[in-house]
Coordinates of C-alpha atoms (C1' of nucleotides) in Angstrom, one line a residue:
Chain A
M16 CA -22.3 -18.6 9.0
K17 CA -21.5 -21.6 6.8
K18 CA -19.1 -24.3 7.7
K19 CA -16.6 -25.3 5.0
K20 CA -15.2 -28.8 4.5
S21 CA -11.6 -29.2 5.6
Q22 CA -8.9 -28.2 3.1
T23 CA -5.3 -27.3 3.5
I24 CA -4.7 -23.7 4.3
S25 CA -1.6 -22.1 2.9
E26 CA 1.2 -20.8 5.0
S27 CA 0.6 -17.3 3.6
T28 CA -3.1 -17.3 4.6
L29 CA -2.1 -18.5 8.0
K30 CA 0.4 -15.7 8.5
R31 CA -2.2 -13.2 7.4
L32 CA -4.7 -14.6 9.8
A33 CA -2.2 -13.9 12.6
D34 CA -1.6 -10.4 11.2
Y35 CA -5.4 -9.7 11.0
L36 CA -5.6 -10.5 14.6
C37 CA -2.9 -8.0 15.5
V38 CA -4.5 -5.2 13.5
L39 CA -8.0 -6.0 14.7
R40 CA -6.8 -5.9 18.3
Y41 CA -5.4 -2.5 17.6
L42 CA -8.7 -1.3 16.0
D43 CA -10.6 -2.8 19.0
D44 CA -8.4 -0.9 21.4
Q45 CA -9.1 2.3 19.4
G46 CA -12.8 1.6 20.0
M47 CA -13.6 0.8 16.4
E48 CA -16.7 -1.4 16.1
T49 CA -16.9 -2.2 12.4
V50 CA -14.3 -2.5 9.7
S51 CA -14.5 -3.3 6.0
S52 CA -12.0 -5.4 4.1
S53 CA -10.8 -2.4 2.1
V54 CA -10.0 -0.4 5.3
L55 CA -8.2 -3.3 6.8
S56 CA -6.3 -4.0 3.6
S57 CA -5.1 -0.4 3.4
M58 CA -3.6 -0.9 6.8
M59 CA -1.7 -4.0 5.8
N60 CA -0.3 -3.7 2.2
I61 CA -2.6 -6.4 0.9
T62 CA -5.7 -6.3 -1.3
D63 CA -9.3 -6.4 0.1
S64 CA -10.2 -9.4 -2.0
Q65 CA -7.3 -11.3 -0.4
I66 CA -8.8 -10.7 3.0
R67 CA -12.2 -11.8 1.9
K68 CA -10.8 -14.9 0.2
D69 CA -8.8 -15.9 3.3
L70 CA -11.9 -15.7 5.3
S71 CA -14.0 -17.6 2.8
Y72 CA -11.9 -20.8 3.5
F73 CA -13.6 -20.8 6.9
G74 CA -17.0 -19.4 6.4
S75 CA -18.7 -16.0 6.2
F76 CA -18.2 -13.5 9.0
G77 CA -19.3 -10.2 7.5
K78 CA -22.4 -8.3 6.6
K79 CA -22.9 -7.2 3.0
G80 CA -23.0 -3.5 2.6
V81 CA -21.7 -3.1 6.2
G82 CA -18.4 -4.9 6.8
Y83 CA -17.1 -6.9 9.7
N84 CA -17.8 -6.5 13.4
V85 CA -14.4 -6.1 14.9
K86 CA -15.0 -8.1 18.0
A87 CA -16.7 -10.9 16.1
F88 CA -13.9 -10.9 13.6
I89 CA -11.4 -11.4 16.4
E90 CA -13.4 -14.2 17.9
A91 CA -13.8 -15.9 14.6
I92 CA -10.0 -16.0 13.9
E93 CA -9.4 -17.1 17.5
K94 CA -11.7 -20.0 17.0
I95 CA -10.2 -20.9 13.7
M96 CA -6.7 -20.9 15.1
N97 CA -7.7 -22.7 18.3
L98 CA -6.8 -19.7 20.5
N99 CA -9.7 -20.2 22.9
E100 CA -7.9 -23.0 24.6
K101 CA -4.8 -22.3 26.7
H102 CA -1.5 -23.8 25.4
N103 CA 1.4 -24.8 27.6
V104 CA 4.8 -23.7 26.4
C105 CA 8.3 -24.4 27.7
I106 CA 11.5 -22.5 27.1
V107 CA 14.5 -24.7 26.4
G108 CA 17.7 -22.8 27.0
V109 CA 17.7 -20.1 29.6
G110 CA 20.3 -17.7 28.2
R111 CA 19.6 -14.1 27.5
L112 CA 17.0 -14.7 24.8
G113 CA 15.3 -17.5 26.8
S114 CA 15.2 -15.3 29.9
A115 CA 13.7 -12.4 27.9
L116 CA 10.9 -14.7 26.8
L117 CA 10.4 -16.0 30.3
N118 CA 10.0 -12.5 31.5
Y119 CA 7.6 -11.4 28.8
K120 CA 4.7 -10.2 31.0
R121 CA 2.2 -9.6 28.2
I122 CA 2.1 -13.2 27.3
K123 CA -0.6 -13.3 30.0
E124 CA -2.9 -11.6 27.5
T125 CA -2.4 -14.4 25.0
P126 CA -3.6 -18.0 25.1
F127 CA 0.0 -19.2 25.8
N128 CA 1.2 -20.2 29.3
I129 CA 4.9 -20.6 29.9
V130 CA 5.0 -23.5 32.4
A131 CA 8.6 -24.6 32.5
A132 CA 12.1 -23.9 31.5
F133 CA 15.1 -26.1 30.9
D134 CA 18.9 -25.6 30.9
N135 CA 22.1 -27.7 31.4
D136 CA 23.8 -25.1 33.6
K137 CA 23.9 -26.3 37.2
K138 CA 24.0 -22.6 38.4
K139 CA 20.6 -22.0 36.8
I140 CA 18.9 -25.4 37.5
G141 CA 16.5 -25.1 40.4
K142 CA 16.3 -21.3 40.3
K143 CA 13.2 -19.3 39.4
I144 CA 13.0 -16.8 36.5
G145 CA 9.8 -14.8 36.5
N146 CA 8.3 -17.5 38.8
I147 CA 9.1 -20.4 36.4
T148 CA 11.4 -23.0 37.7
V149 CA 14.4 -23.9 35.6
H150 CA 14.7 -27.7 35.3
N151 CA 17.7 -29.9 34.2
I152 CA 17.4 -30.4 30.5
E153 CA 17.9 -34.1 31.2
S154 CA 14.5 -34.2 32.9
I155 CA 12.6 -32.7 30.0
D156 CA 10.9 -36.0 29.1
E157 CA 9.7 -36.5 32.7
V158 CA 8.7 -32.9 33.4
C159 CA 6.8 -32.6 30.1
G160 CA 5.1 -36.0 30.8
N161 CA 3.7 -34.5 34.0
I162 CA 2.6 -31.1 32.7
K163 CA 1.1 -31.4 29.2
C164 CA 3.4 -29.1 27.3
E165 CA 2.4 -28.7 23.6
I166 CA 5.1 -26.2 22.5
A167 CA 8.8 -26.0 23.2
V168 CA 10.7 -22.9 22.3
L169 CA 14.4 -23.5 21.5
T170 CA 16.8 -20.8 22.6
V171 CA 20.0 -22.8 23.3
P172 CA 23.4 -22.0 21.8
S173 CA 24.1 -23.5 18.3
Y174 CA 26.6 -26.1 19.5
V175 CA 24.1 -28.0 21.7
V176 CA 21.2 -27.8 19.3
H177 CA 21.4 -31.3 17.9
D178 CA 21.9 -32.8 21.3
V179 CA 18.9 -30.9 22.8
Y180 CA 16.8 -31.6 19.7
A181 CA 17.3 -35.3 20.2
R182 CA 15.9 -35.0 23.7
I183 CA 12.9 -33.0 22.5
V184 CA 12.1 -35.5 19.8
K185 CA 11.9 -38.2 22.4
A186 CA 9.9 -36.1 24.9
P187 CA 6.0 -35.8 24.8
I188 CA 6.1 -32.4 23.0
A189 CA 4.1 -31.7 19.9
S190 CA 5.9 -28.8 18.4
L191 CA 9.0 -26.7 18.5
L192 CA 9.6 -23.1 17.8
N193 CA 13.3 -22.9 16.9
F194 CA 15.1 -19.6 17.4
T195 CA 18.5 -21.0 16.6
P196 CA 20.3 -20.7 13.3
I197 CA 20.4 -24.5 12.9
I198 CA 17.5 -25.5 10.6
L199 CA 15.4 -28.3 12.0
T200 CA 12.8 -30.2 10.0
G201 CA 10.7 -32.1 12.5
N202 CA 8.9 -35.4 11.8
D203 CA 5.4 -36.8 12.0
D204 CA 5.3 -36.4 15.7
L205 CA 7.1 -33.1 16.1
L206 CA 6.0 -30.0 14.2
V207 CA 8.9 -27.5 13.8
R208 CA 8.9 -23.9 12.8
N209 CA 12.2 -22.0 12.4
M210 CA 12.5 -18.4 13.3
D211 CA 16.1 -17.3 13.0
F212 CA 16.9 -13.6 13.6
V213 CA 20.1 -13.6 11.4
S214 CA 18.3 -15.3 8.5
E215 CA 15.8 -12.5 8.6
L216 CA 18.5 -9.9 8.5
K217 CA 20.0 -11.8 5.5
I218 CA 16.7 -11.6 3.7
I219 CA 16.6 -7.8 4.4
S220 CA 20.1 -7.6 3.0
Y221 CA 18.9 -9.1 -0.3
L222 CA 15.8 -7.0 -0.5
L223 CA 17.7 -3.8 0.2
K224 CA 20.2 -4.6 -2.6
E225 CA 17.3 -5.4 -5.0
K226 CA 15.5 -2.2 -4.1
D227 CA 18.8 -0.2 -4.6
N228 CA 19.1 -1.7 -8.1
A229 CA 15.5 -0.9 -8.9
D230 CA 15.9 2.7 -7.7
K231 CA 19.1 3.1 -9.8
G232 CA 17.2 1.7 -12.8
K233 CA 14.5 4.3 -12.4
G234 CA 16.9 7.2 -11.6
Chain B
M6 CA 28.4 -19.4 -14.6
K7 CA 25.7 -17.6 -16.5
K8 CA 24.1 -14.4 -15.4
K9 CA 20.3 -14.2 -15.4
K10 CA 18.4 -11.0 -16.2
S11 CA 16.8 -9.5 -13.1
Q12 CA 13.4 -10.8 -12.1
T13 CA 11.5 -10.8 -8.9
I14 CA 12.5 -13.5 -6.5
S15 CA 9.7 -14.9 -4.3
E16 CA 9.6 -14.7 -0.6
S17 CA 9.7 -18.5 -0.4
T18 CA 12.8 -18.8 -2.5
L19 CA 14.4 -16.1 -0.4
K20 CA 13.7 -17.9 2.8
R21 CA 15.0 -21.1 1.4
L22 CA 18.2 -19.4 0.3
A23 CA 18.8 -18.3 3.9
D24 CA 18.0 -21.9 5.0
Y25 CA 20.4 -23.3 2.4
L26 CA 23.1 -21.2 4.0
C27 CA 22.4 -22.5 7.4
V28 CA 22.6 -26.1 6.3
L29 CA 25.6 -25.6 4.1
R30 CA 27.5 -24.0 7.0
Y31 CA 26.8 -27.1 9.0
L32 CA 28.0 -29.3 6.2
D33 CA 31.1 -27.2 5.9
D34 CA 31.8 -27.5 9.6
Q35 CA 31.4 -31.2 9.3
G36 CA 34.2 -31.1 6.6
M37 CA 31.9 -32.1 3.8
E38 CA 33.3 -30.8 0.5
T39 CA 30.6 -31.7 -2.0
V40 CA 26.8 -32.0 -1.7
S41 CA 24.1 -32.9 -4.2
S42 CA 20.6 -31.3 -4.4
S43 CA 19.1 -34.6 -3.3
V44 CA 21.2 -34.9 -0.2
L45 CA 20.5 -31.3 0.7
S46 CA 16.8 -31.7 0.1
S47 CA 16.6 -34.7 2.3
M48 CA 18.0 -32.6 5.1
M49 CA 15.4 -29.9 4.7
N50 CA 12.0 -31.3 3.8
I51 CA 11.9 -29.9 0.3
T52 CA 12.4 -31.5 -3.1
D53 CA 15.7 -31.6 -5.0
S54 CA 14.2 -29.9 -8.0
Q55 CA 13.1 -27.0 -5.8
I56 CA 16.7 -26.4 -4.8
R57 CA 17.9 -26.5 -8.4
K58 CA 15.1 -24.2 -9.5
D59 CA 15.9 -21.7 -6.8
L60 CA 19.5 -21.6 -7.9
S61 CA 18.6 -21.4 -11.6
Y62 CA 17.2 -17.9 -11.0
F63 CA 20.7 -16.7 -10.3
G64 CA 22.9 -18.9 -12.6
S65 CA 24.5 -22.3 -12.5
F66 CA 26.7 -23.3 -9.6
G67 CA 27.0 -27.1 -9.7
K68 CA 28.7 -29.8 -11.8
K69 CA 26.6 -32.3 -13.6
G70 CA 27.1 -35.8 -12.3
V71 CA 28.9 -34.4 -9.2
G72 CA 26.9 -31.9 -7.3
Y73 CA 27.8 -28.6 -5.6
N74 CA 31.1 -27.6 -3.9
V75 CA 29.9 -26.7 -0.4
K76 CA 32.2 -23.7 0.0
A77 CA 31.5 -22.4 -3.5
F78 CA 27.8 -22.8 -2.8
I79 CA 28.0 -20.8 0.3
E80 CA 29.9 -18.0 -1.4
A81 CA 27.4 -18.0 -4.3
I82 CA 24.5 -17.4 -1.9
E83 CA 26.4 -14.9 0.1
K84 CA 27.1 -12.9 -3.1
I85 CA 23.4 -13.2 -4.2
M86 CA 22.2 -12.0 -0.8
N87 CA 24.8 -9.2 -0.6
L88 CA 26.4 -10.7 2.5
N89 CA 30.0 -9.9 1.4
E90 CA 29.4 -6.3 2.6
K91 CA 29.0 -5.5 6.2
H92 CA 25.7 -4.1 7.3
N93 CA 25.2 -1.8 10.2
V94 CA 22.3 -2.5 12.5
C95 CA 20.8 -0.6 15.4
I96 CA 18.6 -1.9 18.2
V97 CA 15.7 0.3 19.1
G98 CA 14.4 -0.6 22.6
V99 CA 16.9 -1.9 25.2
G100 CA 14.6 -4.1 27.2
R101 CA 15.3 -7.7 27.8
L102 CA 14.9 -8.7 24.2
G103 CA 16.9 -5.8 22.9
S104 CA 19.7 -6.5 25.4
A105 CA 19.7 -10.2 24.5
L106 CA 20.3 -9.2 20.8
L107 CA 23.0 -6.6 21.9
N108 CA 24.8 -9.3 23.8
Y109 CA 24.6 -11.9 21.0
K110 CA 28.3 -12.6 20.5
R111 CA 28.1 -14.8 17.5
I112 CA 26.7 -12.0 15.4
K113 CA 30.4 -11.3 14.8
E114 CA 30.5 -14.4 12.5
T115 CA 27.8 -12.7 10.3
P116 CA 28.0 -9.7 8.0
F117 CA 25.9 -7.7 10.5
N118 CA 27.5 -5.1 12.9
I119 CA 25.4 -3.8 15.7
V120 CA 26.6 -0.2 15.9
A121 CA 24.0 1.6 18.1
A122 CA 21.2 1.2 20.5
F123 CA 18.3 3.5 21.5
D124 CA 15.9 3.8 24.4
N125 CA 13.8 6.4 26.1
D126 CA 14.7 5.4 29.7
K127 CA 17.1 8.0 31.2
K128 CA 18.6 5.3 33.4
K129 CA 19.8 3.4 30.3
I130 CA 20.8 6.3 28.1
G131 CA 24.6 6.8 28.1
K132 CA 25.3 3.4 29.5
K133 CA 27.1 0.6 27.5
I134 CA 25.6 -2.8 26.8
G135 CA 28.1 -5.2 25.3
N136 CA 30.2 -2.2 24.3
I137 CA 27.4 -0.5 22.4
T138 CA 26.3 2.9 23.8
V139 CA 22.6 3.4 24.4
H140 CA 21.5 6.7 22.9
N141 CA 18.4 8.7 23.5
I142 CA 15.7 7.6 21.1
E143 CA 15.1 11.3 20.3
S144 CA 18.6 11.4 18.8
I145 CA 18.0 8.5 16.4
D146 CA 17.8 10.8 13.3
E147 CA 21.2 12.5 14.2
V148 CA 23.0 9.3 15.3
C149 CA 21.9 7.4 12.2
G150 CA 22.9 10.3 10.1
N151 CA 26.5 10.0 11.3
I152 CA 26.9 6.3 11.2
K153 CA 25.3 4.8 8.1
C154 CA 22.8 2.4 9.6
E155 CA 20.8 0.3 7.2
I156 CA 18.7 -1.9 9.5
A157 CA 16.8 -1.0 12.7
V158 CA 15.6 -3.8 14.9
L159 CA 12.5 -2.8 16.9
T160 CA 12.2 -4.3 20.3
V161 CA 10.2 -1.7 22.2
P162 CA 7.0 -2.3 24.2
S163 CA 3.8 -2.2 22.2
Y164 CA 2.4 1.0 23.6
V165 CA 5.3 3.1 22.2
V166 CA 5.5 1.4 18.8
H167 CA 3.6 4.0 16.8
D168 CA 5.6 6.8 18.4
V169 CA 9.0 5.2 17.8
Y170 CA 8.0 4.1 14.3
A171 CA 7.3 7.7 13.3
R172 CA 10.8 8.6 14.4
I173 CA 12.3 5.7 12.4
V174 CA 10.4 6.7 9.3
K175 CA 11.9 10.1 9.5
A176 CA 15.4 8.9 10.2
P177 CA 17.9 7.8 7.5
I178 CA 17.2 4.1 8.0
A179 CA 16.5 1.8 5.1
S180 CA 14.8 -1.1 6.8
L181 CA 13.1 -2.3 10.0
L182 CA 12.9 -5.7 11.5
N183 CA 9.9 -5.5 13.8
F184 CA 9.8 -7.9 16.8
T185 CA 6.7 -6.3 18.3
P186 CA 3.1 -7.6 17.9
I187 CA 2.1 -4.3 16.2
I188 CA 2.1 -5.0 12.4
L189 CA 3.9 -2.3 10.5
T190 CA 3.8 -1.9 6.7
G191 CA 6.6 0.4 5.7
N192 CA 6.7 2.6 2.6
D193 CA 8.8 3.3 -0.4
D194 CA 11.7 4.5 1.7
L195 CA 11.4 2.0 4.6
L196 CA 11.4 -1.8 4.1
V197 CA 9.6 -3.6 7.0
R198 CA 9.6 -7.2 8.0
N199 CA 7.5 -8.4 10.9
M200 CA 8.7 -11.2 13.2
D201 CA 6.3 -11.6 16.1
F202 CA 6.9 -14.4 18.5
V203 CA 3.3 -14.7 19.6
S204 CA 2.0 -14.7 16.1
E205 CA 4.3 -17.7 15.4
L206 CA 2.9 -19.5 18.4
K207 CA -0.6 -18.8 17.1
I208 CA 0.3 -20.4 13.8
I209 CA 1.6 -23.4 15.6
S210 CA -1.7 -23.6 17.6
Y211 CA -3.6 -23.8 14.3
L212 CA -1.3 -26.4 12.8
L213 CA -1.4 -28.6 15.8
K214 CA -5.2 -28.6 15.8
E215 CA -5.2 -29.3 12.1
K216 CA -2.8 -32.2 12.6
D217 CA -4.9 -33.5 15.5
N218 CA -7.9 -33.6 13.2
A219 CA -6.0 -35.3 10.5
D220 CA -4.7 -38.0 12.9
K221 CA -8.2 -38.6 14.2
G222 CA -9.5 -38.9 10.6
K223 CA -7.0 -41.6 9.9
G224 CA -8.1 -43.4 13.1
Chain C
dA27 C1' 26.2 -43.8 -13.4
dA28 C1' 25.1 -39.7 -11.3
dT29 C1' 23.5 -35.2 -11.1
dT30 C1' 22.6 -30.6 -12.9
dG31 C1' 19.8 -27.2 -15.3
dT32 C1' 15.5 -26.2 -17.4
dG33 C1' 11.2 -26.0 -20.4
dA34 C1' 6.7 -27.7 -19.8
dA35 C1' 3.1 -29.4 -17.1
dC36 C1' 0.9 -29.0 -13.1
dC37 C1' -0.9 -27.0 -9.2
dT38 C1' -1.7 -23.3 -5.9
dC39 C1' -2.5 -18.6 -4.7
dT40 C1' -4.1 -14.0 -5.9
dT41 C1' -6.9 -10.9 -8.2
dC42 C1' -10.9 -9.7 -10.8
dA43 C1' -15.5 -8.8 -11.3
dC44 C1' -20.0 -9.1 -10.2
dA45 C1' -24.3 -11.3 -8.2
dG46 C1' -26.5 -10.8 -4.1
dC47 C1' -27.5 -9.0 0.3
dT48 C1' -28.1 -5.0 3.7
Chain D
dA9 C1' -25.0 2.8 -2.5
dG10 C1' -21.9 -0.1 -0.1
dC11 C1' -19.7 -4.2 0.9
dT12 C1' -19.4 -9.2 1.2
dG13 C1' -18.6 -13.8 -0.8
dT14 C1' -17.2 -16.4 -4.6
dG15 C1' -16.6 -18.6 -9.3
dA16 C1' -13.5 -17.7 -12.9
dA17 C1' -9.4 -15.8 -14.8
dG18 C1' -4.8 -14.8 -14.3
dA19 C1' -0.3 -15.0 -12.2
dG20 C1' 3.1 -17.3 -9.8
dG21 C1' 5.4 -21.2 -7.6
dT22 C1' 6.5 -26.2 -7.6
dT23 C1' 7.3 -30.6 -9.6
dC24 C1' 8.3 -33.5 -13.5
dA25 C1' 11.1 -35.5 -16.7
dC26 C1' 14.8 -35.5 -19.6
dA27 C1' 18.7 -33.6 -22.4
dA28 C1' 23.3 -32.3 -21.3
dT29 C1' 27.4 -32.9 -18.9
dT30 C1' 31.0 -35.0 -15.9

DNA sequence: AATTGTGAACCTCTTCACAGCT
DNA sequence: AGCTGTGAAGAGGTTCACAATT
């Protein structure tokens, strides 16, 4: 297994790596021991050479004439994505969505630990949700200073986003997964990824219309 | 305003269109009437020419020397993405996440109507959550035949995904927004988009490590 | 003076195709 | 024979730079 010199990996490759993991987990659960790039690609709507190229950025993990060992493949991606270490996560905003995430039991099977939650509602502060204590949002800087918390998940209502974002920027938090429809950009010290449910519905709306037009064109 | 002949719009452009909408809404709320591509770009970590190029696929919407009228810009994107029509959505899987989506009040401000929910739990079937009736998952074909439902949102536990997916494929549903960690690919009749929370955390894990290495490199 | 819209240049990502290994 | 890994070709996306317009 060769090591490659560092280079920037594209967003698309990164997403596919995460997808490979999902599919490989499924294959592993099914007891499959070996998989070829062409079998994997047929399960995922991508080409086999795409998979091999994605992997080639990081080294070689397969056997010519044979394919990839499923477990070794999983471990390789986990190592690439730094999933062997546990990562602390906090939930900012304990509404219905935040609570749903706090109660997501199968997160225990992942390298992510939810270690804290924050809200501004006095009725919620101090209570426990799924054995995580809800802290006052004003104490986020202090609490995250004590427990090293790499990732904040933002699930607050839109009208407080800018306020809460300002606190997160100041706190010792490295990254933010933003579920709100307010686009955030981050800075050198805070990596941000936006994940808005309604934006995704809007993209579907566009694609359905486009598909409709294409179908009409053919018909 | 020119019309352009149809061409395939990239995933990246599509995502940015949805992002533009989010930012434009914010500017509109702030009472801003006009915005230039450079102001907009500085709010979003992209270049101004990227914005202008994205728009150029669909026509011209700005005034040279002036910029874009915010409201007109919003309306243009809404028209492009087919957001003037209402779209019916159903929630498949009324667990904590599904319930959170069913209770999301501000969806009323969007073109998406949640019109039905499905589950296999007899304790939930027949009950109302946020004035939407929960139906038996077995009746999805029939219920979606009656109410035209374009988009299904999948929020069931992993172990029933394949089962439920088979039902959705057979039902008169055009698209699926999949929140589960089981990657689905769709087919000619069913458009699928995957939106997995944990995969997104994994991507953050990779990016944080990469950033760490870059920071160390700089010293 | 400011800003759009756009062809051309540039760069990045994907696919091809095949040498090389099992 | 089957499949990987990869350089090269091809396709697609982004940025540049400037003419056109207000």
